[in-house]
Amino acid sequence: MLLTRTKSKIWIDNNNSPNFSCSSFKDINTLFSEDNSKYNSPSSSSSTNKKPNIFHRVLRVNAVLRAFSTRPEPESSPSRSEPLIQIPRAEKKIVIYFTSLRVIRSTFDSCKAVRSILSSFRVAIDERDVSMDAGFMEELKTILGKREKTKLTLPRVFIGGRYIGGADEVIQLHEAGELKKYVEGLAPAELSTCEVCGGDRFVLCDDCSGSKKYYSEKSGFRTCTACNENGLIRCPSCYHAII
């Protein structure tokens, strides 16, 4: 069954009708009527209690917003520049403090990634493994001005004697193509493997043969002070090659 459309017989008279029939526009209708009547009244200019026209209010608000938007920002106080951290006798090489232990996987991966990046530039690198010699960690804390009980994350990199940072800083510089500018002018690396240590960078102590003890006729057995806690010393061949 089809329904036929019928024309509505309701007519809306909109001839000069200033009022809105919808209740939701009542406030707007009243506001316009009051403001327009006062704005068009000849005595409005002399009235002291008049309310500003709605359009004047909009203009005032816009003027205030423009004033705040163009208001100059206060000058920020100059930041204090951090002191330059340098390492002595390292102007022609890279010095990296790292660990070769896999105790903390994230630290080991960071050290491995940074060493791989630095090795790709074929420049002299002084690798200081804190897991092989605890003295390197104390040395690093002294250079950075840290307390003895402070725990430092690894790796830490110095290029040309200047402190660069850790893994995040080195990787960011490498990805941005800026790291190669830091290594320009450094001494080239030895491409051959060291015949003394086989690339381990450490050898057994000659005085105690790695036992940390040596015998003296005057005082008997004594603790060896020439090697580290592991009875090792830095490979003389590798060490002199990167000085």
mmCIF file of C-alpha atoms in Angstrom, residues 12-200:
data_model
loop_
_atom_site.group_PDB
_atom_site.id
_atom_site.type_symbol
_atom_site.label_atom_id
_atom_site.label_comp_id
_atom_site.label_asym_id
_atom_site.label_seq_id
_atom_site.Cartn_x
_atom_site.Cartn_y
_atom_site.Cartn_z
ATOM 1 C CA ILE A 12 5.030 30.387 8.167
ATOM 2 C CA ASP A 13 4.721 34.109 8.148
ATOM 3 C CA ASN A 14 8.211 35.587 8.032
ATOM 4 C CA ASN A 15 7.315 39.044 6.867
ATOM 5 C CA ASN A 16 9.369 41.429 8.992
ATOM 6 C CA SER A 17 9.364 39.078 11.947
ATOM 7 C CA PRO A 18 12.379 39.909 14.155
ATOM 8 C CA ASN A 19 11.691 37.153 16.669
ATOM 9 C CA PHE A 20 12.819 33.572 16.461
ATOM 10 C CA SER A 21 10.265 30.866 17.060
ATOM 11 C CA CYS A 22 12.858 28.419 18.432
ATOM 12 C CA SER A 23 13.369 28.646 22.184
ATOM 13 C CA SER A 24 17.038 27.816 21.895
ATOM 14 C CA PHE A 25 17.714 31.173 20.182
ATOM 15 C CA LYS A 26 15.843 33.187 22.811
ATOM 16 C CA ASP A 27 18.957 34.590 24.454
ATOM 17 C CA ILE A 28 20.561 35.524 21.154
ATOM 18 C CA ASN A 29 17.369 37.186 19.968
ATOM 19 C CA THR A 30 17.109 39.242 23.161
ATOM 20 C CA LEU A 31 20.760 40.222 23.023
ATOM 21 C CA PHE A 32 20.521 41.416 19.451
ATOM 22 C CA SER A 33 17.323 43.332 20.074
ATOM 23 C CA GLU A 34 18.665 45.095 23.162
ATOM 24 C CA ASP A 35 22.020 45.946 21.629
ATOM 25 C CA ASN A 36 20.544 47.140 18.323
ATOM 26 C CA SER A 37 17.989 49.330 20.079
ATOM 27 C CA LYS A 38 20.660 50.951 22.204
ATOM 28 C CA TYR A 39 23.071 51.278 19.333
ATOM 29 C CA ASN A 40 20.493 53.017 17.133
ATOM 30 C CA SER A 41 19.150 55.216 19.912
ATOM 31 C CA PRO A 42 20.244 58.869 19.652
ATOM 32 C CA SER A 43 20.666 59.095 23.384
ATOM 33 C CA SER A 44 22.987 56.154 23.543
ATOM 34 C CA SER A 45 26.055 58.329 23.155
ATOM 35 C CA SER A 46 25.224 60.319 26.280
ATOM 36 C CA SER A 47 24.192 57.340 28.406
ATOM 37 C CA THR A 48 26.706 56.389 31.065
ATOM 38 C CA ASN A 49 25.259 52.945 31.903
ATOM 39 C CA LYS A 50 25.019 51.623 28.363
ATOM 40 C CA LYS A 51 26.274 48.135 27.481
ATOM 41 C CA PRO A 52 28.615 47.792 24.534
ATOM 42 C CA ASN A 53 27.232 46.357 21.326
ATOM 43 C CA ILE A 54 27.901 42.647 20.758
ATOM 44 C CA PHE A 55 29.994 43.467 17.708
ATOM 45 C CA HIS A 56 32.036 45.875 19.784
ATOM 46 C CA ARG A 57 32.592 43.114 22.315
ATOM 47 C CA VAL A 58 33.891 40.803 19.593
ATOM 48 C CA LEU A 59 36.237 43.508 18.362
ATOM 49 C CA ARG A 60 37.555 44.057 21.871
ATOM 50 C CA VAL A 61 38.164 40.365 22.400
ATOM 51 C CA ASN A 62 39.974 40.104 19.059
ATOM 52 C CA ALA A 63 42.119 43.089 19.970
ATOM 53 C CA VAL A 64 43.093 41.512 23.280
ATOM 54 C CA LEU A 65 43.914 38.200 21.582
ATOM 55 C CA ARG A 66 46.051 39.966 18.996
ATOM 56 C CA ALA A 67 47.879 41.833 21.732
ATOM 57 C CA PHE A 68 48.734 38.611 23.558
ATOM 58 C CA SER A 69 49.719 36.829 20.339
ATOM 59 C CA THR A 70 52.156 39.586 19.339
ATOM 60 C CA ARG A 71 53.495 40.026 22.824
ATOM 61 C CA PRO A 72 57.245 39.306 22.821
ATOM 62 C CA GLU A 73 58.275 36.232 24.763
ATOM 63 C CA PRO A 74 60.561 36.778 27.722
ATOM 64 C CA GLU A 75 64.177 36.138 26.905
ATOM 65 C CA SER A 76 65.378 32.894 28.335
ATOM 66 C CA SER A 77 68.318 33.095 30.658
ATOM 67 C CA PRO A 78 71.522 31.973 28.977
ATOM 68 C CA SER A 79 72.283 28.370 29.864
ATOM 69 C CA ARG A 80 75.547 27.690 31.513
ATOM 70 C CA SER A 81 77.882 25.868 29.217
ATOM 71 C CA GLU A 82 79.014 22.535 30.562
ATOM 72 C CA PRO A 83 82.712 22.258 31.319
ATOM 73 C CA LEU A 84 84.745 20.675 28.573
ATOM 74 C CA ILE A 85 85.891 17.190 29.579
ATOM 75 C CA GLN A 86 89.163 16.093 28.047
ATOM 76 C CA ILE A 87 91.566 13.232 28.476
ATOM 77 C CA PRO A 88 95.327 13.877 28.370
ATOM 78 C CA ARG A 89 97.634 12.450 25.699
ATOM 79 C CA ALA A 90 94.768 11.348 23.472
ATOM 80 C CA GLU A 91 94.690 14.075 20.832
ATOM 81 C CA LYS A 92 95.399 11.684 17.941
ATOM 82 C CA LYS A 93 93.265 8.686 18.860
ATOM 83 C CA ILE A 94 89.946 7.405 20.122
ATOM 84 C CA VAL A 95 89.645 6.196 23.699
ATOM 85 C CA ILE A 96 86.721 3.950 24.588
ATOM 86 C CA TYR A 97 85.865 2.592 28.020
ATOM 87 C CA PHE A 98 83.760 -0.555 27.658
ATOM 88 C CA THR A 99 83.156 -4.017 29.027
ATOM 89 C CA SER A 100 83.528 -7.369 27.308
ATOM 90 C CA LEU A 101 81.429 -9.252 29.864
ATOM 91 C CA ARG A 102 77.896 -10.361 29.043
ATOM 92 C CA VAL A 103 76.583 -9.850 32.574
ATOM 93 C CA ILE A 104 74.206 -7.121 31.424
ATOM 94 C CA ARG A 105 73.097 -7.894 27.886
ATOM 95 C CA SER A 106 72.016 -4.342 26.981
ATOM 96 C CA THR A 107 75.365 -2.919 28.119
ATOM 97 C CA PHE A 108 77.301 -5.569 26.224
ATOM 98 C CA ASP A 109 75.276 -4.915 23.046
ATOM 99 C CA SER A 110 75.836 -1.158 23.330
ATOM 100 C CA CYS A 111 79.574 -1.624 23.763
ATOM 101 C CA LYS A 112 79.721 -4.004 20.824
ATOM 102 C CA ALA A 113 77.754 -1.642 18.552
ATOM 103 C CA VAL A 114 79.901 1.390 19.417
ATOM 104 C CA ARG A 115 83.152 -0.530 18.950
ATOM 105 C CA SER A 116 81.937 -1.702 15.549
ATOM 106 C CA ILE A 117 81.067 1.848 14.488
ATOM 107 C CA LEU A 118 84.397 3.284 15.616
ATOM 108 C CA SER A 119 86.398 0.466 14.032
ATOM 109 C CA SER A 120 84.835 1.215 10.648
ATOM 110 C CA PHE A 121 86.770 4.500 10.443
ATOM 111 C CA ARG A 122 90.156 2.718 10.541
ATOM 112 C CA VAL A 123 91.695 5.070 13.103
ATOM 113 C CA ALA A 124 93.728 4.348 16.224
ATOM 114 C CA ILE A 125 91.506 3.190 19.093
ATOM 115 C CA ASP A 126 92.649 2.799 22.681
ATOM 116 C CA GLU A 127 90.266 0.152 24.056
ATOM 117 C CA ARG A 128 90.076 0.140 27.846
ATOM 118 C CA ASP A 129 88.119 -2.870 29.040
ATOM 119 C CA VAL A 130 86.946 -2.279 32.618
ATOM 120 C CA SER A 131 86.132 -5.976 33.035
ATOM 121 C CA MET A 132 89.799 -6.836 32.449
ATOM 122 C CA ASP A 133 91.165 -4.027 34.615
ATOM 123 C CA ALA A 134 89.088 -2.343 37.342
ATOM 124 C CA GLY A 135 91.558 0.517 37.368
ATOM 125 C CA PHE A 136 90.042 1.771 34.100
ATOM 126 C CA MET A 137 86.703 2.385 35.828
ATOM 127 C CA GLU A 138 88.356 4.390 38.600
ATOM 128 C CA GLU A 139 90.283 6.287 35.953
ATOM 129 C CA LEU A 140 87.046 7.085 34.087
ATOM 130 C CA LYS A 141 85.344 8.341 37.245
ATOM 131 C CA THR A 142 88.287 10.627 37.935
ATOM 132 C CA ILE A 143 88.170 12.072 34.413
ATOM 133 C CA LEU A 144 84.396 12.651 34.555
ATOM 134 C CA GLY A 145 84.568 13.995 38.085
ATOM 135 C CA LYS A 146 82.280 11.327 39.534
ATOM 136 C CA ARG A 147 82.320 9.927 43.049
ATOM 137 C CA GLU A 148 83.828 6.555 43.769
ATOM 138 C CA LYS A 149 80.462 4.889 44.538
ATOM 139 C CA THR A 150 78.778 6.303 41.423
ATOM 140 C CA LYS A 151 77.728 3.716 38.876
ATOM 141 C CA LEU A 152 78.576 4.688 35.313
ATOM 142 C CA THR A 153 76.949 3.266 32.223
ATOM 143 C CA LEU A 154 79.154 1.992 29.437
ATOM 144 C CA PRO A 155 80.526 2.615 26.881
ATOM 145 C CA ARG A 156 82.118 6.047 27.191
ATOM 146 C CA VAL A 157 83.946 7.532 24.216
ATOM 147 C CA PHE A 158 86.636 10.196 23.845
ATOM 148 C CA ILE A 159 87.629 11.336 20.362
ATOM 149 C CA GLY A 160 90.752 13.441 19.908
ATOM 150 C CA GLY A 161 90.954 13.839 23.665
ATOM 151 C CA ARG A 162 87.453 15.315 23.889
ATOM 152 C CA TYR A 163 84.588 13.571 25.664
ATOM 153 C CA ILE A 164 81.779 12.652 23.232
ATOM 154 C CA GLY A 165 79.393 10.622 25.383
ATOM 155 C CA GLY A 166 77.914 7.168 25.509
ATOM 156 C CA ALA A 167 76.251 4.848 23.038
ATOM 157 C CA ASP A 168 73.281 7.137 22.303
ATOM 158 C CA GLU A 169 75.488 10.109 21.409
ATOM 159 C CA VAL A 170 77.838 8.089 19.216
ATOM 160 C CA ILE A 171 75.017 6.347 17.344
ATOM 161 C CA GLN A 172 73.156 9.620 16.770
ATOM 162 C CA LEU A 173 76.292 11.293 15.395
ATOM 163 C CA HIS A 174 76.970 8.318 13.158
ATOM 164 C CA GLU A 175 73.411 8.216 11.773
ATOM 165 C CA ALA A 176 73.526 11.975 11.105
ATOM 166 C CA GLY A 177 76.856 11.647 9.269
ATOM 167 C CA GLU A 178 78.635 13.932 11.752
ATOM 168 C CA LEU A 179 80.868 11.367 13.418
ATOM 169 C CA LYS A 180 83.288 11.225 10.502
ATOM 170 C CA LYS A 181 84.071 14.905 11.071
ATOM 171 C CA TYR A 182 85.267 14.113 14.588
ATOM 172 C CA VAL A 183 87.698 11.410 13.474
ATOM 173 C CA GLU A 184 89.328 13.437 10.696
ATOM 174 C CA GLY A 185 93.046 13.893 11.295
ATOM 175 C CA LEU A 186 93.415 11.031 13.782
ATOM 176 C CA ALA A 187 96.217 8.511 13.503
ATOM 177 C CA PRO A 188 95.455 5.515 11.275
ATOM 178 C CA ALA A 189 94.866 2.112 12.858
ATOM 179 C CA GLU A 190 97.188 -0.866 12.598
ATOM 180 C CA LEU A 191 95.439 -3.321 10.278
ATOM 181 C CA SER A 192 97.537 -6.331 11.311
ATOM 182 C CA THR A 193 96.795 -8.365 14.446
ATOM 183 C CA CYS A 194 99.228 -7.954 17.309
ATOM 184 C CA GLU A 195 101.629 -10.909 17.460
ATOM 185 C CA VAL A 196 102.208 -10.515 21.210
ATOM 186 C CA CYS A 197 98.657 -10.631 22.586
ATOM 187 C CA GLY A 198 96.727 -11.808 19.535
ATOM 188 C CA GLY A 199 94.374 -8.853 19.797
ATOM 189 C CA ASP A 200 93.439 -9.416 23.465
#
